[in-house]
Each structure stands twice: as C-alpha cells, then as structure tokens.
PDB file of C-alpha atoms in Angstrom:
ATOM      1  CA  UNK P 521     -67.187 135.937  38.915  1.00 44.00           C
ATOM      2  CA  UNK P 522     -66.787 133.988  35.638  1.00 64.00           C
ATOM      3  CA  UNK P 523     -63.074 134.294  34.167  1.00 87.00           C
ATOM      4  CA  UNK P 524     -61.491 131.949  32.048  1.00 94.00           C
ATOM      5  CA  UNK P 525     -60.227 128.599  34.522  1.00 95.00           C
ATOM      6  CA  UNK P 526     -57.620 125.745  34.064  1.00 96.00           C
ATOM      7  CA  UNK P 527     -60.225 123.138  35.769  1.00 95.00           C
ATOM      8  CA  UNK P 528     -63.038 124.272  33.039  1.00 97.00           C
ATOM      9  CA  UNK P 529     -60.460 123.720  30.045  1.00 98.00           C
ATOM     10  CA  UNK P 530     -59.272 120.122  31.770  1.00 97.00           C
ATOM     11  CA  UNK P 531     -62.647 119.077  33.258  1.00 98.00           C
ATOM     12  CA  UNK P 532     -64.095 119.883  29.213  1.00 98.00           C
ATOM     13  CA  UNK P 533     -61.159 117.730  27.879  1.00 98.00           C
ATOM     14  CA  UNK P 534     -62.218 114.605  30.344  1.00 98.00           C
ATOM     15  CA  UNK P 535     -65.616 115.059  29.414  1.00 98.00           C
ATOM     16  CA  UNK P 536     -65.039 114.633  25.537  1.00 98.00           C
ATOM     17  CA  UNK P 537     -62.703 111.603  26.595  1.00 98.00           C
ATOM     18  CA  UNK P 538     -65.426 109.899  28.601  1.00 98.00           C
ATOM     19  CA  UNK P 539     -68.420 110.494  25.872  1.00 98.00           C
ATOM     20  CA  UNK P 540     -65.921 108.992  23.736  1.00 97.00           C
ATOM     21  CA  UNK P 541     -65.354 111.888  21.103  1.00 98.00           C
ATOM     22  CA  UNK P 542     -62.781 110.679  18.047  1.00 95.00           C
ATOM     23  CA  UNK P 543     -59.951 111.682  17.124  1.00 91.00           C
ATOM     24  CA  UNK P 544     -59.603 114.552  20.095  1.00 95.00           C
ATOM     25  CA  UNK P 545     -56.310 116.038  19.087  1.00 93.00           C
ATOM     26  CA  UNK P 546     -55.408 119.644  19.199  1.00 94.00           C
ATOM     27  CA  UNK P 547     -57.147 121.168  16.317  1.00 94.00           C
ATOM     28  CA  UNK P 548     -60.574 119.188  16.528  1.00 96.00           C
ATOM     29  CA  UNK P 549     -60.127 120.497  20.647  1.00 97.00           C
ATOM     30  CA  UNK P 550     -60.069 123.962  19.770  1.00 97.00           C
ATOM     31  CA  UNK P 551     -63.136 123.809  17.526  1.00 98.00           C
ATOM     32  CA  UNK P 552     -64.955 122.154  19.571  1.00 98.00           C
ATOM     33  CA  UNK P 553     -64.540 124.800  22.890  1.00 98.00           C
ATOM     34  CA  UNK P 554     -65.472 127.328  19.703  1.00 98.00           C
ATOM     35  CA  UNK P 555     -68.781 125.902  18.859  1.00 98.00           C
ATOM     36  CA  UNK P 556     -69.536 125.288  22.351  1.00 98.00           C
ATOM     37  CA  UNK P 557     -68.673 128.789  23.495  1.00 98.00           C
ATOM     38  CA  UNK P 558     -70.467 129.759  20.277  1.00 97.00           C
ATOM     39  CA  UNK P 559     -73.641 128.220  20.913  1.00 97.00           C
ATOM     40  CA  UNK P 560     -73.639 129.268  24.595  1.00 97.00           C
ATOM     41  CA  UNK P 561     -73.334 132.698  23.905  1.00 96.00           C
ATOM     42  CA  UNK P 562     -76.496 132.506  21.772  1.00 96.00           C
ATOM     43  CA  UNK P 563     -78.409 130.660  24.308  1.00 96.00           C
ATOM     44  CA  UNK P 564     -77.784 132.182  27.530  1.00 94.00           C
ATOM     45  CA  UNK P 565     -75.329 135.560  26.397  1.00 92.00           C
ATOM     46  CA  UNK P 566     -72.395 134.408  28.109  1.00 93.00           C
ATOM     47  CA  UNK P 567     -69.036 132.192  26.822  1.00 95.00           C
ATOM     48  CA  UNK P 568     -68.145 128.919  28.824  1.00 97.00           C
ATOM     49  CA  UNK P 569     -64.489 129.439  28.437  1.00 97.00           C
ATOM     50  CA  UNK P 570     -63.972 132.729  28.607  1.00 95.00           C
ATOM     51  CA  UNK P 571     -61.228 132.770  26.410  1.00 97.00           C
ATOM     52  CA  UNK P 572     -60.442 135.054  22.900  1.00 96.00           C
ATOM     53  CA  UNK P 573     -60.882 133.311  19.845  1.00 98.00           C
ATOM     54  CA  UNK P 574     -58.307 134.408  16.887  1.00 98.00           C
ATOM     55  CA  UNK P 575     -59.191 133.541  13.222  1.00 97.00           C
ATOM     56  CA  UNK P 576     -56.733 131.078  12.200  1.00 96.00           C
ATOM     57  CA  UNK P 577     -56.404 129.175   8.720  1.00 94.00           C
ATOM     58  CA  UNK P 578     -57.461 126.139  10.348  1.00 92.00           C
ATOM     59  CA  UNK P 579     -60.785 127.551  11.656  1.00 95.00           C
ATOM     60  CA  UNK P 580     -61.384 129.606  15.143  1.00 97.00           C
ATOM     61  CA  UNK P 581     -58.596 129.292  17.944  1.00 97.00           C
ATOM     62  CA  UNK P 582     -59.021 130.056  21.787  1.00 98.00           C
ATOM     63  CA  UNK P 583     -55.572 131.858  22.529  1.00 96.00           C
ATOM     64  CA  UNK P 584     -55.107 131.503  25.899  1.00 95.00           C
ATOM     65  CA  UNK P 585     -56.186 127.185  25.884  1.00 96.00           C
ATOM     66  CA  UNK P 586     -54.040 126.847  22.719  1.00 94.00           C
ATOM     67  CA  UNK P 587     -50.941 128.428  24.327  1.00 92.00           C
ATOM     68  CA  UNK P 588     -51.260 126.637  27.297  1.00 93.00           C
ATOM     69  CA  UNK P 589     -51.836 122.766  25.525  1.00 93.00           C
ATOM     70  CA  UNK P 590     -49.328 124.091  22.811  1.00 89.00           C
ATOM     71  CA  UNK P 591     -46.299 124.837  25.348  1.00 88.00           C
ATOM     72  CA  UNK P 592     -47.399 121.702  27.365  1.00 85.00           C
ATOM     73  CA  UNK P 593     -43.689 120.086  26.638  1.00 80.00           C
ATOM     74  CA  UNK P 594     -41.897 123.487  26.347  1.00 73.00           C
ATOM     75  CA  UNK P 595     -39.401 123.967  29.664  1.00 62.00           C
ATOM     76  CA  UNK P 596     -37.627 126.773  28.387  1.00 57.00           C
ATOM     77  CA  UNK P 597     -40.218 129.044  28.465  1.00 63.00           C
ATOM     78  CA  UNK P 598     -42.465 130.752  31.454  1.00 70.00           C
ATOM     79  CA  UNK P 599     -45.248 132.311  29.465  1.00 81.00           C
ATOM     80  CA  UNK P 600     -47.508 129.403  30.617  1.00 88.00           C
ATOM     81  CA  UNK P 601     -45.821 127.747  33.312  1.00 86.00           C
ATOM     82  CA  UNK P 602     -47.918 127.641  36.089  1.00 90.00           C
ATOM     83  CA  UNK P 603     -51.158 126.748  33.554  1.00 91.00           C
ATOM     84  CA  UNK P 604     -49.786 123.891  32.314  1.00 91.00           C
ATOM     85  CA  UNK P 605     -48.148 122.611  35.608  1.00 91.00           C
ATOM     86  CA  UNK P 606     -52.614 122.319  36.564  1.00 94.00           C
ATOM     87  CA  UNK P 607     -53.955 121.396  33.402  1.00 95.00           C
ATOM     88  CA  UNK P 608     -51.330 118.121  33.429  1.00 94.00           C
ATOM     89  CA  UNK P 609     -52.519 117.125  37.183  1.00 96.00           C
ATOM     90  CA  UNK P 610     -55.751 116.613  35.361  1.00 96.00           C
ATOM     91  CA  UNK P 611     -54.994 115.270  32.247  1.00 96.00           C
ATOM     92  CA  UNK P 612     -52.280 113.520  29.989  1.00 94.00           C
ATOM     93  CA  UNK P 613     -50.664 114.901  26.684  1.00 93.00           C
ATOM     94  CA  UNK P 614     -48.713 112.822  24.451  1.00 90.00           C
ATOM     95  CA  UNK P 615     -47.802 113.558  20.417  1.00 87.00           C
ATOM     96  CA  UNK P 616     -48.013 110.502  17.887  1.00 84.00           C
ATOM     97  CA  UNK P 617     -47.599 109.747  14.510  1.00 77.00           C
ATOM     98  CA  UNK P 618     -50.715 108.899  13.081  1.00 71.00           C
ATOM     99  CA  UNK P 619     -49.665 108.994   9.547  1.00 69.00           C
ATOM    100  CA  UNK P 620     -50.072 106.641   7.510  1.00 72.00           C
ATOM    101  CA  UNK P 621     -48.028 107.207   3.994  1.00 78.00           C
ATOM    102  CA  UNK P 622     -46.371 110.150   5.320  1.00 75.00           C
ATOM    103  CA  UNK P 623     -45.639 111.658   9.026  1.00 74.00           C
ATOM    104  CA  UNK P 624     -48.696 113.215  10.961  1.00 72.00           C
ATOM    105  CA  UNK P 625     -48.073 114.135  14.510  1.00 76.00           C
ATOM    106  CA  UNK P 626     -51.170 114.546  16.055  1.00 82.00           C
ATOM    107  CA  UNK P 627     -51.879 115.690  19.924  1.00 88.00           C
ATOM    108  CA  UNK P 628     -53.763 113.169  22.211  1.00 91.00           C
ATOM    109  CA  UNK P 629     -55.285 113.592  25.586  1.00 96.00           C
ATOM    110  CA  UNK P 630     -55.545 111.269  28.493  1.00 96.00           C
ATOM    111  CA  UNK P 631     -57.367 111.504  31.580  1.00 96.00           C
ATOM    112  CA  UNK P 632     -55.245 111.585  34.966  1.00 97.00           C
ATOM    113  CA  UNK P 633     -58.556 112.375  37.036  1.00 97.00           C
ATOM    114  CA  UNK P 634     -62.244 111.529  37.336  1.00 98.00           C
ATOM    115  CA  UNK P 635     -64.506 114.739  35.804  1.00 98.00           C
ATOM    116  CA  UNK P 636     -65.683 117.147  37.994  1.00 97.00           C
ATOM    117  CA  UNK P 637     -69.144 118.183  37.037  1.00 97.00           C
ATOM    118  CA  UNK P 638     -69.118 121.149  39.470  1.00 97.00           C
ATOM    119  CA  UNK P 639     -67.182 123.073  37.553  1.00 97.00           C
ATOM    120  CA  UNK P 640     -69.839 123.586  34.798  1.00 97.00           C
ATOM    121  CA  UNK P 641     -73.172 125.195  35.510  1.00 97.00           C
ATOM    122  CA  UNK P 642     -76.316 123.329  33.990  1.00 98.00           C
ATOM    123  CA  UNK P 643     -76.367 125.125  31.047  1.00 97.00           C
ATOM    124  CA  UNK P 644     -73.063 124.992  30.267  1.00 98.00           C
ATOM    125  CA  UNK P 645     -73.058 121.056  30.689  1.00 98.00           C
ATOM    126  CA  UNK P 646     -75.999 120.505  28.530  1.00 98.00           C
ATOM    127  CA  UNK P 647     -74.201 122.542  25.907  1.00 98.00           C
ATOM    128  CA  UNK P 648     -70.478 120.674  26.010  1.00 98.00           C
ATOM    129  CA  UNK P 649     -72.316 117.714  25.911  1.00 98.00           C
ATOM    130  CA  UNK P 650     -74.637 118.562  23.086  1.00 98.00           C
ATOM    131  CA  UNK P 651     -71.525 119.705  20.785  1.00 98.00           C
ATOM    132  CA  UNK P 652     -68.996 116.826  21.847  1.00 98.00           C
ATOM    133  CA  UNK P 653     -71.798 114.402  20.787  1.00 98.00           C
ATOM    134  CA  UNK P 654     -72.877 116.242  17.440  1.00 98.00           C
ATOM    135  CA  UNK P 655     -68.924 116.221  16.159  1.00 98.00           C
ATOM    136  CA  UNK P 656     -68.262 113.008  18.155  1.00 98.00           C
ATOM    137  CA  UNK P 657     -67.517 111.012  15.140  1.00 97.00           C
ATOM    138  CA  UNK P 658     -66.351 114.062  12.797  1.00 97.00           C
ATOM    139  CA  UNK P 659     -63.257 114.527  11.341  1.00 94.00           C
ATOM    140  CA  UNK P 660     -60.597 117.505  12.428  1.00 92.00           C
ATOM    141  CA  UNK P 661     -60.428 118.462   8.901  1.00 93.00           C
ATOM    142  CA  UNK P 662     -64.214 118.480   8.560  1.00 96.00           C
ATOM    143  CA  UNK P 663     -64.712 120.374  11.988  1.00 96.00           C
ATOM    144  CA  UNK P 664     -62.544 122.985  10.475  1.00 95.00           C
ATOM    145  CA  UNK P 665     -64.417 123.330   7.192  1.00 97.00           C
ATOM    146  CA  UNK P 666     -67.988 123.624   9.150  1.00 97.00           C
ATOM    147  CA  UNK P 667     -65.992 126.574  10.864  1.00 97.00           C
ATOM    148  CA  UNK P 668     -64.569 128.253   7.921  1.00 96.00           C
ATOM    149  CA  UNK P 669     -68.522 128.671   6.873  1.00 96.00           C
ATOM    150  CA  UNK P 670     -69.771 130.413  10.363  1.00 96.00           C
ATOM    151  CA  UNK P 671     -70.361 134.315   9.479  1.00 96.00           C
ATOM    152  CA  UNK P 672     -68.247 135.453  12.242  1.00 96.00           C
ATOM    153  CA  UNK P 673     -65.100 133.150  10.903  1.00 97.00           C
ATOM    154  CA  UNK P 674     -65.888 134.763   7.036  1.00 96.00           C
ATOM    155  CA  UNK P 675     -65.967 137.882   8.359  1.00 96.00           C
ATOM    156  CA  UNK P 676     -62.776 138.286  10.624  1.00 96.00           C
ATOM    157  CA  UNK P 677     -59.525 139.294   9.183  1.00 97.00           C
ATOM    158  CA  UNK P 678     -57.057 136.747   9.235  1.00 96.00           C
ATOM    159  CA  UNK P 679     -55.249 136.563  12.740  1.00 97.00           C
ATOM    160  CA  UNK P 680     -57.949 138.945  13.904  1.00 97.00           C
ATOM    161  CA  UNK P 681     -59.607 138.316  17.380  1.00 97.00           C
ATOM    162  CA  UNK P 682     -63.679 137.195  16.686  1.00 97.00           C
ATOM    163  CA  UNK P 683     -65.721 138.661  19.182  1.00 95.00           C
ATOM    164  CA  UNK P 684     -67.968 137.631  21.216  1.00 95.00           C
ATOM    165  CA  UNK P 685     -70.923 139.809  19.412  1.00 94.00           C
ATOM    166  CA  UNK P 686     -70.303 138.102  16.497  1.00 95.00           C
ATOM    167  CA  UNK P 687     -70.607 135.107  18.057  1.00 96.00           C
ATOM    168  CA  UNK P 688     -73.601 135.646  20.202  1.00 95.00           C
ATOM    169  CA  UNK P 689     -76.048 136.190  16.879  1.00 92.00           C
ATOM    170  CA  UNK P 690     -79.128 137.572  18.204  1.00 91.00           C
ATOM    171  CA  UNK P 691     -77.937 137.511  21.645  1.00 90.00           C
ATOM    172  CA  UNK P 692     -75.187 140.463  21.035  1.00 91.00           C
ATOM    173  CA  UNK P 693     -76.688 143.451  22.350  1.00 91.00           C
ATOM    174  CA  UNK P 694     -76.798 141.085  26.063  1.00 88.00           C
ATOM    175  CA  UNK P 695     -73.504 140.718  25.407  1.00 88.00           C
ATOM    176  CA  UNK P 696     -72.797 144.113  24.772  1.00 87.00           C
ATOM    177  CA  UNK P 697     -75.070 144.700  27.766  1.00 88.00           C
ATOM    178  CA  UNK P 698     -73.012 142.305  29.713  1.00 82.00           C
ATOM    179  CA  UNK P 699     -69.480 143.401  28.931  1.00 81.00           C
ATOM    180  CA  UNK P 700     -69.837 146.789  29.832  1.00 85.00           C
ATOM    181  CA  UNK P 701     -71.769 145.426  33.529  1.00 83.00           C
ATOM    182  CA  UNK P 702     -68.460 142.987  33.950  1.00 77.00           C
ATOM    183  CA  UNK P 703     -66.161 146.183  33.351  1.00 79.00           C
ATOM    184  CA  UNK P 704     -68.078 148.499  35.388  1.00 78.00           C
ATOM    185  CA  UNK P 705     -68.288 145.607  38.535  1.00 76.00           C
ATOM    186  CA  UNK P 706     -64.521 144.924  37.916  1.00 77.00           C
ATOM    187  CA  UNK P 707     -63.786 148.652  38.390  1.00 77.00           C
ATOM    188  CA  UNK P 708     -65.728 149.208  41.445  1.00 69.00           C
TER     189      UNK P 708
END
C-alpha cells in the first residue's frame, strides 16, 4: 500500500544532491516534490509522495515533508519527533547565511547515506529525475514564480489544501476513481 514514507522524502533529497541540483534549500525542495508529484499524477494517476499540498505565498507546500524538515532542530516539541529522528539517519540539515548585502538563512541538505533506488518504482524514478534535472540550475525564487502560474496554485484559496484532482489534469476522474478504491480497501 502506497502512504506517504520518510525513506521516499530522504532517498528524493539524496537523489537531487547526487544529480547535482543548485541551490537545494527548503523552498526550491518543496517545489520540486510539487512538480514531481504533479506531473506523476498526470502520467500514471497516482502522487509519489503522498503528501497534502497547501497553497502558500511562496508557491505549493507538502505539509507533512515541510513540518518534518522545518522542526528538524526543534527539541521542544513532539509533533514530528520520531520523523525527523529517520529522515536525519539519511541525510544532513544545516542553516547558513547566504546573504550577501543583507542576512539570508537558507536550509541545506547533506547526504549521510548512499540512495536507495528501491524505494521508487520506475515511473516514479524517471519522473524525480526528469524534474530535478529540468529546475537543476533554476532559481528558488524562479521555481516559485513557475508555480504561482499552474491553474491549480491560481485557483486555491490562500492556505487552502490543492488537491490532487486539480493536480492530476486529465487524469482526475482516475484519481477520483482511485481515492474512493484506497478508502474502500482501507475500510475493509
């Protein structure tokens, strides 16, 4: 059963590392897993990540993966505890400035551990590596902007979740489809 998985998120993260993607901080990260998870979905009708993406000002945001890299240094709080206690056996997070005429702290990512290509079915490898090499050399800021034009990002309400539908394009009534087989399995 597909569900959203700590070793997918890391294993992803690696990946863009080792084809040598720019400027992987936290905000060009969570655009990326959007387009990917966008584009799968409207190949083959399902997500890679299966996480919910929120519209944010600075483009699409997977909740759950931007919680978990967001409380990475946060010991006072449980809500992602055991999530982040994986994702850092796998990889390395560390905040610089990268500022240059005024102070820019920007999330980086290094690898602790080889990636594991068994985590990803075919498909969904072809497709991470297709998107991390298309924005390999792309800005954050620019990233967001190519978001901010999507129809599902215009269309969402601020802080709103963007579904999956939306996403899929001509692949939403599968997903539909889909959805409804996932709750009906889960139930039984």
């Amino acid at each position: 059963m597909n569900r959203y998985s700590i070793g997918k998120v890391a294993n992803a993260i690696i990946l863009a590392l080792d084809l040598g993607v720019k400027n992987l901080g936290k905000t060009k990260l969570m655009k990326l897993f959007f387009f990917a998870d966008r584009e799968h979905l409207r190949r083959y009708g399902r997500p890679i990540f299966f996480d919910s993406y929120i519209k944010e000002k600075m483009g699409p945001v997977p909740s759950i993966t931007y919680g978990i890299i967001s409380s990475y240094n946060d010991k006072e709080q449980d809500d992602f505890r055991e999530e982040v206690k994986e994702l850092l056996q796998w990889i390395e997070i560390e905040e610089k400035d990268v500022g240059y005429t005024r102070p820019m702290i920007m999330m980086q990512f290094k690898k602790k551990r080889e990636f594991d290509p068994e985590v990803f079915s075919k498909s969904e490898l072809k497709i991470l590596r297709e998107v991390f090499t298309k924005f390999k050399e792309v800005t954050a800021e620019k990233v967001s902007e190519l978001s901010h034009e999507l129809p599902e990002y215009r269309s969402a309400f601020m802080y709103s979740p963007i579904s999956y539908e939306d996403m899929a394009g001509d692949m939403a009534d599968y997903v539909r489809f889909w959805k409804e087989e996932r709750k009906a399995f889960e139930k039984a």
